[in-house]
Coordinates of C-alpha atoms and ligand atoms in Angstrom, one line a residue:
M154 CA -95.1 309.2 147.8
S155 CA -93.8 310.6 144.6
N156 CA -95.9 312.1 141.9
I157 CA -93.5 311.0 139.1
E158 CA -95.4 308.5 136.9
T159 CA -92.6 307.3 134.6
V160 CA -88.9 307.1 134.8
V161 CA -87.1 306.2 131.6
I162 CA -83.5 304.9 131.9
V163 CA -81.5 305.0 128.7
G164 CA -78.6 302.5 128.8
A165 CA -78.9 299.0 130.4
G166 CA -75.4 299.0 131.9
Q167 CA -73.9 299.5 135.4
A168 CA -75.5 302.9 136.2
G169 CA -78.8 301.9 134.5
A170 CA -79.2 298.7 136.6
S171 CA -78.1 300.4 139.7
A172 CA -80.6 303.2 139.2
I173 CA -83.4 300.6 139.2
L174 CA -82.3 299.2 142.5
E175 CA -81.9 302.6 144.0
L176 CA -85.3 303.9 142.8
R177 CA -87.1 300.9 144.2
G178 CA -84.9 301.0 147.3
N179 CA -85.9 304.6 147.8
K180 CA -89.6 303.7 147.5
Y181 CA -90.3 304.8 144.0
E182 CA -93.5 303.0 143.0
G183 CA -94.1 304.4 139.5
K184 CA -93.2 303.0 136.2
I185 CA -89.6 302.3 135.2
I186 CA -88.7 301.7 131.6
L187 CA -85.1 300.5 130.9
I188 CA -84.0 301.0 127.3
G189 CA -80.8 299.3 126.1
D190 CA -79.2 299.2 122.6
E191 CA -77.5 295.9 123.5
T192 CA -79.5 292.7 123.4
H193 CA -78.3 291.6 126.8
L194 CA -79.7 292.3 130.2
P195 CA -77.5 294.6 132.3
Y196 CA -74.1 293.1 133.0
E197 CA -70.8 294.0 134.8
R198 CA -68.0 295.1 132.6
P199 CA -65.0 294.6 134.9
P200 CA -64.8 290.8 134.3
L201 CA -64.6 291.4 130.5
S202 CA -60.9 291.8 130.6
K203 CA -60.3 289.1 133.1
D204 CA -62.6 286.1 133.9
V205 CA -64.8 286.3 130.7
I206 CA -61.5 285.6 128.8
L207 CA -59.9 283.3 131.3
K208 CA -62.9 281.2 132.5
P209 CA -65.7 282.0 130.0
S210 CA -68.0 279.2 131.0
D211 CA -67.9 279.7 134.8
T212 CA -68.2 283.5 134.8
K213 CA -71.5 285.1 135.6
I214 CA -71.7 288.8 134.8
E215 CA -75.5 289.6 134.8
I216 CA -76.4 292.3 137.2
L217 CA -80.2 291.9 137.1
S218 CA -81.9 288.7 135.8
Q219 CA -85.2 288.9 133.9
E220 CA -87.0 287.4 137.0
K221 CA -85.5 290.2 139.2
L222 CA -86.5 292.9 136.7
T223 CA -90.1 291.5 136.6
E224 CA -90.2 291.4 140.4
L225 CA -89.1 295.0 140.5
G226 CA -91.8 295.9 138.0
V227 CA -89.4 297.1 135.3
E228 CA -90.3 297.2 131.6
T229 CA -87.3 296.4 129.5
I230 CA -86.6 297.2 125.9
R231 CA -83.5 295.5 124.5
G232 CA -81.6 295.8 121.3
N233 CA -83.5 299.0 120.4
G234 CA -81.6 302.0 121.6
V235 CA -82.7 305.6 121.8
Q236 CA -81.9 307.7 118.8
K237 CA -83.4 311.0 119.8
I238 CA -84.7 313.0 122.8
D239 CA -87.5 315.5 122.5
A240 CA -87.0 317.5 125.7
T241 CA -90.0 319.7 125.0
A242 CA -92.5 316.8 124.5
K243 CA -90.6 314.8 127.2
T244 CA -90.3 311.7 124.9
V245 CA -87.5 309.6 123.5
E246 CA -87.6 308.0 120.1
L247 CA -86.2 304.5 119.7
Q248 CA -84.2 303.1 116.7
N249 CA -87.4 301.3 115.5
G250 CA -89.3 304.6 115.6
D251 CA -91.3 303.9 118.7
V252 CA -91.8 306.8 121.0
V253 CA -91.7 306.5 124.8
A254 CA -92.8 309.3 127.2
Y255 CA -91.0 310.1 130.5
D256 CA -91.4 312.3 133.5
K257 CA -87.8 311.9 134.5
L258 CA -85.1 310.6 132.1
L259 CA -81.7 309.2 133.1
L260 CA -79.0 309.0 130.5
A261 CA -76.7 306.2 131.5
T262 CA -75.2 305.5 128.0
G263 CA -71.6 304.9 129.1
G264 CA -68.9 305.3 126.5
A265 CA -67.4 303.8 123.4
A266 CA -63.8 302.8 122.8
R267 CA -61.8 305.7 121.4
R268 CA -60.9 304.7 117.9
L269 CA -57.6 304.5 116.0
P270 CA -58.9 304.8 112.4
N271 CA -55.6 303.6 110.8
F272 CA -55.8 300.4 112.8
D273 CA -59.6 300.0 112.1
A274 CA -58.8 300.4 108.4
L275 CA -56.8 297.2 108.5
G276 CA -60.2 295.4 108.7
K277 CA -58.9 292.3 110.5
H278 CA -56.8 291.2 113.4
V279 CA -57.6 294.5 115.2
Y280 CA -59.7 294.5 118.4
T281 CA -61.0 296.9 121.1
L282 CA -62.8 296.0 124.4
R283 CA -65.9 297.6 125.7
N284 CA -68.7 295.1 125.6
L285 CA -69.4 291.4 126.0
E286 CA -69.1 290.6 122.3
D287 CA -65.7 292.3 122.2
S288 CA -64.5 290.2 125.1
Q289 CA -65.9 287.0 123.6
A290 CA -64.1 287.8 120.3
L291 CA -60.8 287.9 122.2
V292 CA -61.2 284.3 123.6
P293 CA -60.1 282.6 120.4
V294 CA -57.5 285.3 119.7
L295 CA -55.6 285.1 123.0
Q296 CA -54.2 281.6 122.5
K297 CA -50.9 280.0 123.4
G298 CA -48.0 281.3 121.2
Q299 CA -50.0 284.1 119.6
R300 CA -48.1 287.4 119.3
I301 CA -50.3 290.1 120.7
I302 CA -49.6 293.8 120.6
L303 CA -51.6 295.8 123.2
I304 CA -51.7 299.5 122.5
G305 CA -52.2 301.6 125.7
G306 CA -50.7 300.8 129.0
G307 CA -53.7 301.9 131.1
V308 CA -55.9 299.7 133.3
I309 CA -57.5 297.8 130.3
G310 CA -54.2 297.3 128.6
L311 CA -52.5 295.9 131.7
E312 CA -55.4 293.7 132.6
L313 CA -55.5 292.3 129.1
A314 CA -51.7 291.8 129.2
S315 CA -52.2 289.8 132.3
S316 CA -54.9 287.7 130.8
A317 CA -52.9 287.2 127.6
R318 CA -49.9 286.0 129.6
Y319 CA -52.1 283.5 131.5
K320 CA -53.0 282.2 128.0
E321 CA -49.3 282.0 127.2
C322 CA -49.4 284.6 124.5
D323 CA -46.3 286.6 123.5
V324 CA -47.3 290.1 124.6
T325 CA -46.0 293.6 123.8
V326 CA -47.6 296.7 125.4
I327 CA -47.0 300.0 123.6
E328 CA -47.6 303.1 125.8
M329 CA -47.1 306.6 124.6
G330 CA -46.6 308.1 128.1
P331 CA -43.6 307.5 130.4
M332 CA -45.5 305.4 132.9
V333 CA -48.0 302.6 132.9
M334 CA -51.4 303.5 134.3
G335 CA -50.1 307.1 134.4
R336 CA -53.6 308.7 134.6
S337 CA -54.7 306.8 137.7
S338 CA -51.6 305.7 139.6
P339 CA -48.7 307.5 141.4
R340 CA -45.2 306.8 140.1
V341 CA -44.2 304.5 143.0
L342 CA -47.1 302.1 142.1
S343 CA -46.7 302.5 138.4
E344 CA -43.1 301.2 138.7
F345 CA -44.3 298.2 140.6
L346 CA -47.0 297.5 138.0
L347 CA -44.4 297.8 135.3
A348 CA -42.1 295.4 137.1
Q349 CA -44.9 292.9 137.5
Q350 CA -45.6 292.9 133.8
Q351 CA -41.9 292.6 132.9
L352 CA -41.4 289.7 135.4
A353 CA -44.4 288.0 133.7
G354 CA -42.6 288.3 130.4
V355 CA -44.5 291.2 128.9
D356 CA -42.4 293.5 126.7
V357 CA -43.5 297.0 127.8
R358 CA -42.5 299.9 125.6
L359 CA -42.9 303.2 127.4
S360 CA -42.7 306.7 125.8
T361 CA -43.3 305.0 122.4
S362 CA -45.4 306.2 119.6
I363 CA -46.6 304.4 116.5
A364 CA -45.7 305.7 113.0
D365 CA -47.5 303.3 110.9
C366 CA -49.4 300.0 110.7
K367 CA -50.2 297.6 107.8
L368 CA -51.2 294.1 107.1
D369 CA -48.6 291.7 105.6
G370 CA -50.6 288.5 104.8
E371 CA -52.1 287.4 108.2
E372 CA -49.6 289.5 110.2
V373 CA -50.1 293.0 111.5
V374 CA -46.9 295.1 111.1
V375 CA -46.6 298.0 113.5
T376 CA -43.8 300.5 112.8
L377 CA -42.7 302.5 115.8
A378 CA -41.6 306.2 115.6
N379 CA -38.0 305.0 116.0
G380 CA -38.4 302.9 112.8
E381 CA -38.5 299.5 114.6
E382 CA -41.0 297.1 113.1
L383 CA -43.1 294.8 115.3
R384 CA -45.1 291.9 113.9
A385 CA -48.2 290.4 115.6
D386 CA -51.0 288.0 115.0
A387 CA -53.4 290.5 116.6
V388 CA -53.5 294.0 117.9
V389 CA -55.8 295.1 120.8
Y390 CA -56.0 298.8 121.5
G391 CA -57.4 300.4 124.7
I392 CA -56.7 304.1 124.6
G393 CA -59.7 305.4 126.5
I394 CA -63.3 306.0 125.8
V395 CA -65.5 308.7 124.3
P396 CA -68.6 309.3 126.3
N397 CA -71.9 308.4 124.4
A398 CA -73.1 312.0 124.8
Q399 CA -74.5 312.5 121.3
L400 CA -78.2 312.3 122.3
A401 CA -77.6 315.0 124.9
V402 CA -75.8 317.2 122.4
E403 CA -78.7 316.9 119.9
A404 CA -81.2 317.6 122.7
G405 CA -79.4 320.9 123.4
L406 CA -78.1 319.9 126.9
D407 CA -74.9 321.3 128.2
V408 CA -72.2 319.0 127.1
D409 CA -68.4 319.4 127.3
F410 CA -67.1 316.1 125.9
A411 CA -69.3 314.4 128.6
I412 CA -72.8 315.4 129.8
K413 CA -72.4 318.1 132.4
V414 CA -74.4 317.4 135.6
N415 CA -74.7 319.2 139.0
E416 CA -74.2 317.6 142.4
N417 CA -77.6 315.9 142.0
C418 CA -76.6 314.4 138.6
Q419 CA -79.1 316.7 136.9
T420 CA -78.2 318.0 133.5
S421 CA -79.0 321.5 132.2
N422 CA -82.6 320.3 131.8
A423 CA -84.1 319.7 135.2
D424 CA -86.0 316.5 134.1
I425 CA -83.0 314.9 132.5
Y426 CA -80.2 313.3 134.6
A427 CA -77.0 311.6 133.6
A428 CA -74.8 309.1 135.5
G429 CA -71.8 306.9 135.0
D430 CA -69.1 307.1 132.4
V431 CA -71.1 309.6 130.3
A432 CA -71.4 312.2 133.0
T433 CA -69.0 314.9 134.1
Q434 CA -70.1 316.1 137.6
L435 CA -69.7 319.4 139.3
R436 CA -67.5 318.8 142.4
A437 CA -67.1 320.7 145.7
D438 CA -64.0 322.5 144.3
G439 CA -66.1 324.0 141.5
E440 CA -64.5 321.8 138.8
F441 CA -66.3 319.2 136.6
R442 CA -64.8 315.8 136.7
R443 CA -65.7 312.5 134.9
V444 CA -64.9 309.3 136.6
E445 CA -64.8 306.0 134.8
T446 CA -65.3 303.4 137.5
W447 CA -67.8 300.8 138.6
E448 CA -68.3 302.5 141.9
N449 CA -68.9 305.9 140.4
A450 CA -71.6 304.5 138.1
N451 CA -73.4 303.0 141.1
L452 CA -72.9 306.1 143.2
Q453 CA -74.3 308.5 140.7
A454 CA -77.2 306.2 140.0
G455 CA -78.0 306.5 143.7
I456 CA -77.7 310.3 143.7
F457 CA -80.2 310.5 140.8
A458 CA -82.7 308.2 142.5
R459 CA -82.5 310.0 145.8
H460 CA -82.8 313.4 144.2
I461 CA -86.0 312.6 142.4
M462 CA -87.4 311.0 145.5
N463 CA -86.4 314.0 147.7
V464 CA -84.1 311.9 149.9
E465 CA -80.9 313.5 151.2
H466 CA -77.6 312.0 149.9
P467 CA -75.3 310.5 152.5
V468 CA -71.9 312.1 152.8
A469 CA -69.8 310.9 149.8
N470 CA -66.9 308.5 150.5
P471 CA -63.6 309.2 148.8
A472 CA -63.6 307.7 145.3
W473 CA -62.5 304.0 145.1
F474 CA -61.6 301.6 142.3
W475 CA -59.7 298.4 141.8
T476 CA -57.8 296.4 139.2
D477 CA -56.7 292.8 139.1
Q478 CA -53.5 292.0 137.3
L479 CA -51.3 288.9 137.4
N480 CA -53.0 287.5 140.5
I481 CA -52.5 290.8 142.4
N482 CA -55.4 292.8 143.6
Y483 CA -54.9 296.6 143.7
Q484 CA -57.3 299.0 145.3
F485 CA -57.2 302.8 145.1
V486 CA -59.0 305.4 147.2
G487 CA -58.9 309.1 147.3
D488 CA -56.5 311.5 145.6
M489 CA -53.8 309.7 143.4
A490 CA -52.1 313.1 143.0
A491 CA -51.0 313.2 146.6
S492 CA -47.7 315.0 147.0
E493 CA -45.9 312.1 148.7
W494 CA -46.4 308.4 149.1
Q495 CA -45.4 306.4 152.2
V496 CA -45.1 302.6 152.2
R497 CA -46.4 300.3 154.9
G498 CA -44.7 297.0 154.3
E499 CA -42.2 296.0 151.7
I500 CA -42.3 296.9 148.0
N501 CA -40.3 294.1 146.4
P502 CA -41.5 293.3 142.9
E503 CA -39.7 289.9 143.0
L504 CA -42.3 288.8 145.5
R505 CA -44.8 288.9 142.7
E506 CA -48.2 287.7 143.8
Q507 CA -46.9 287.2 147.4
S508 CA -46.5 291.0 147.6
S509 CA -48.7 292.7 150.1
F510 CA -48.3 296.4 151.1
V511 CA -50.2 299.6 151.7
L512 CA -49.4 303.1 150.3
F513 CA -50.5 306.3 152.1
G514 CA -50.8 309.3 149.9
V515 CA -50.0 312.4 151.9
T516 CA -50.5 316.1 151.1
D517 CA -49.6 318.8 153.6
G518 CA -49.3 316.2 156.4
V519 CA -52.8 314.8 155.8
I520 CA -53.7 311.4 154.4
V521 CA -55.6 312.1 151.2
G522 CA -55.1 308.9 149.2
G523 CA -54.4 305.2 149.8
I524 CA -53.6 302.1 147.8
T525 CA -53.7 298.5 148.9
V526 CA -51.7 295.8 147.1
N527 CA -53.0 292.3 148.0
A528 CA -54.2 293.9 151.2
A529 CA -57.9 294.5 150.6
K530 CA -58.8 294.1 154.2
E531 CA -57.0 297.4 155.0
M532 CA -59.0 299.4 152.4
R533 CA -61.8 300.3 154.8
H534 CA -59.3 301.7 157.3
L535 CA -57.8 303.9 154.6
K536 CA -61.2 305.1 153.5
K537 CA -61.9 306.2 157.1
L538 CA -58.6 307.9 157.5
I539 CA -59.1 309.9 154.3
S540 CA -62.7 310.8 155.3
K541 CA -61.5 312.1 158.6
N542 CA -58.6 314.1 157.1
A543 CA -56.4 312.3 159.5
P544 CA -52.8 313.6 159.9
F545 CA -50.2 311.2 158.7
E546 CA -48.1 309.8 161.6
A547 CA -45.3 307.7 160.2
D548 CA -44.4 306.0 163.6
K549 CA -47.9 304.7 163.9
Y550 CA -49.0 303.9 160.3
L551 CA -45.8 302.5 159.0
D552 CA -45.2 300.2 161.9
L553 CA -46.3 296.7 160.9
S554 CA -46.6 295.6 164.5
Q555 CA -49.5 298.1 164.9
D556 CA -52.9 296.9 163.7
L557 CA -54.4 299.6 161.3
R558 CA -57.9 298.7 162.5
K559 CA -57.0 299.7 166.0
L560 CA -55.3 302.9 164.9
V561 CA -58.4 304.1 163.1
K562 CA -60.9 305.1 165.7
Ligands
FAD758 C1 -63.1 295.8 130.1 C2 -63.4 296.7 131.2 C3 -62.9 296.4 132.5 C4 -63.2 297.3 133.6 N1 -62.6 297.0 134.8 C5 -62.9 297.9 135.8 C6 -62.4 297.6 137.1 O1 -61.6 296.6 137.3 N2 -62.7 298.5 138.1 C7 -63.6 299.5 138.0 O2 -63.8 300.3 138.9 N3 -64.1 299.8 136.7 C8 -63.8 299.0 135.7 N4 -64.4 299.2 134.5 C9 -65.2 300.4 134.3 C10 -66.6 300.2 134.6 O3 -67.1 299.0 134.1 C11 -67.5 301.4 134.0 O4 -67.0 302.5 134.6 C12 -69.0 301.2 134.2 O5 -69.4 300.1 133.4 C13 -69.7 302.4 133.7 O6 -71.1 302.2 133.8 P1 -72.1 303.0 132.9 O7 -73.4 302.5 133.2 O8 -71.8 304.4 132.8 O9 -71.7 302.5 131.4 P2 -71.9 301.0 130.8 O10 -71.8 300.0 131.8 O11 -71.0 301.0 129.6 O12 -73.4 301.0 130.2 C14 -73.9 301.8 129.2 C15 -74.9 301.1 128.4 O13 -75.6 302.1 127.6 C16 -75.8 301.5 126.3 N5 -76.2 302.6 125.4 C17 -75.3 303.5 124.8 N6 -76.0 304.3 124.0 C18 -77.3 304.0 124.1 C19 -78.5 304.4 123.5 N7 -78.5 305.5 122.6 N8 -79.7 303.8 123.8 C20 -79.7 302.8 124.6 N9 -78.6 302.3 125.2 C21 -77.4 302.9 124.9 C22 -74.5 300.8 126.1 O14 -74.5 299.9 125.0 C23 -74.3 300.1 127.4 O15 -75.0 298.9 127.4 C24 -64.1 298.4 133.4 C25 -64.6 298.6 132.1 C26 -64.3 297.8 131.0 C27 -64.9 298.1 129.7

């Protein structure tokens, strides 16, 4: 039994929804109040760049229905976000002035699209993607023959490029860095991702910066640093997020761009926790790191719930995420900065969606990272190998006649 009467969760997104399930799953019987600034019930964001655009009417993204929330005994407040935390009184104040008291508070406020003010100033034909309305707004924009410029060759940019090509748009991706998905993928995979986009007809400009943008009638004109002018019907930019940490800053919590939390997801105030995209967590190596993935939001929600219920955390798995582009499923686990990458199978970009291979990330002879490309069933074996600090043995792991499942004991 816990003596905590009320848990308030701010942010009805992935981490917020997951925290509810984890609290009830860990036998928390007190009151849970979920406060969201969106009018929706919690929903999944990964489909926003994919199925919500491609198959809007058959895509279900809700994480918890109203019936489920009622069954779990959760009080929900929607469309009325928190504007202030009073950490001394242990209350939060909502946009409409209502005040809600908590014993434990979870900040699961996610992030907002990082803005490009010169593009925003154009006032029309410019889009970003973070929430359901953003995604729905893109449906009529991404239509056959439309010229779309995507700024940012990260996960969101490439997923949108893929969706836009399915819709037969004419797509250009502008990336400042020398690689696509340069923050989250090793070079060998980045080259494959780039080749897939190019084979699908996307014009990818790497190491390219933008000097200017303006409207010319209904066209957006983007001038590159080399003076070249690109014209488009719409521009979508995805250049990262800014954590929604303002509430924490104003409440005097320790914030360094994101809300700093310890291994238990506790902030510098012992009754306030943070989880998901808004949190930067102390890791075993003594560094703080923020992870923007679906899995991390769920994981940290679980850490929070178990900590307030005095339940020990299970040993953490290596970090995992995925992306789906041009009918190819990519999954990533562990350290993407491994010093070398070894290929099991064939990397042949021309095979396109028929491609299927596995990459082993190796540092000092040990498997520290892994990537599957249309080979999702091998992912759990990679996770095990990384968890065990398994030494890399090329003759075993690169031999396709050997079953990975049998090699991982
Ligand atoms: C388009 C897109 C595609 C993605 N694809 C993938 C993918 O393929 N794989 C993957 O691993 N990850 C993917 N992600 C990332 C993943 O969805 C996020 O990491 C995850 O949603 C983070 O969960 P969160 O709860 O921290 O934040 P969110 O899910 O963003 O939820 C935060 C909620 O808090 C609300 N909020 C903010 N401030 C307040 C306030 N003051 N009061 C009340 N409510 C507030 C926000 O409006 C939002 O509803 C994708 C994200 C996007 C946007």
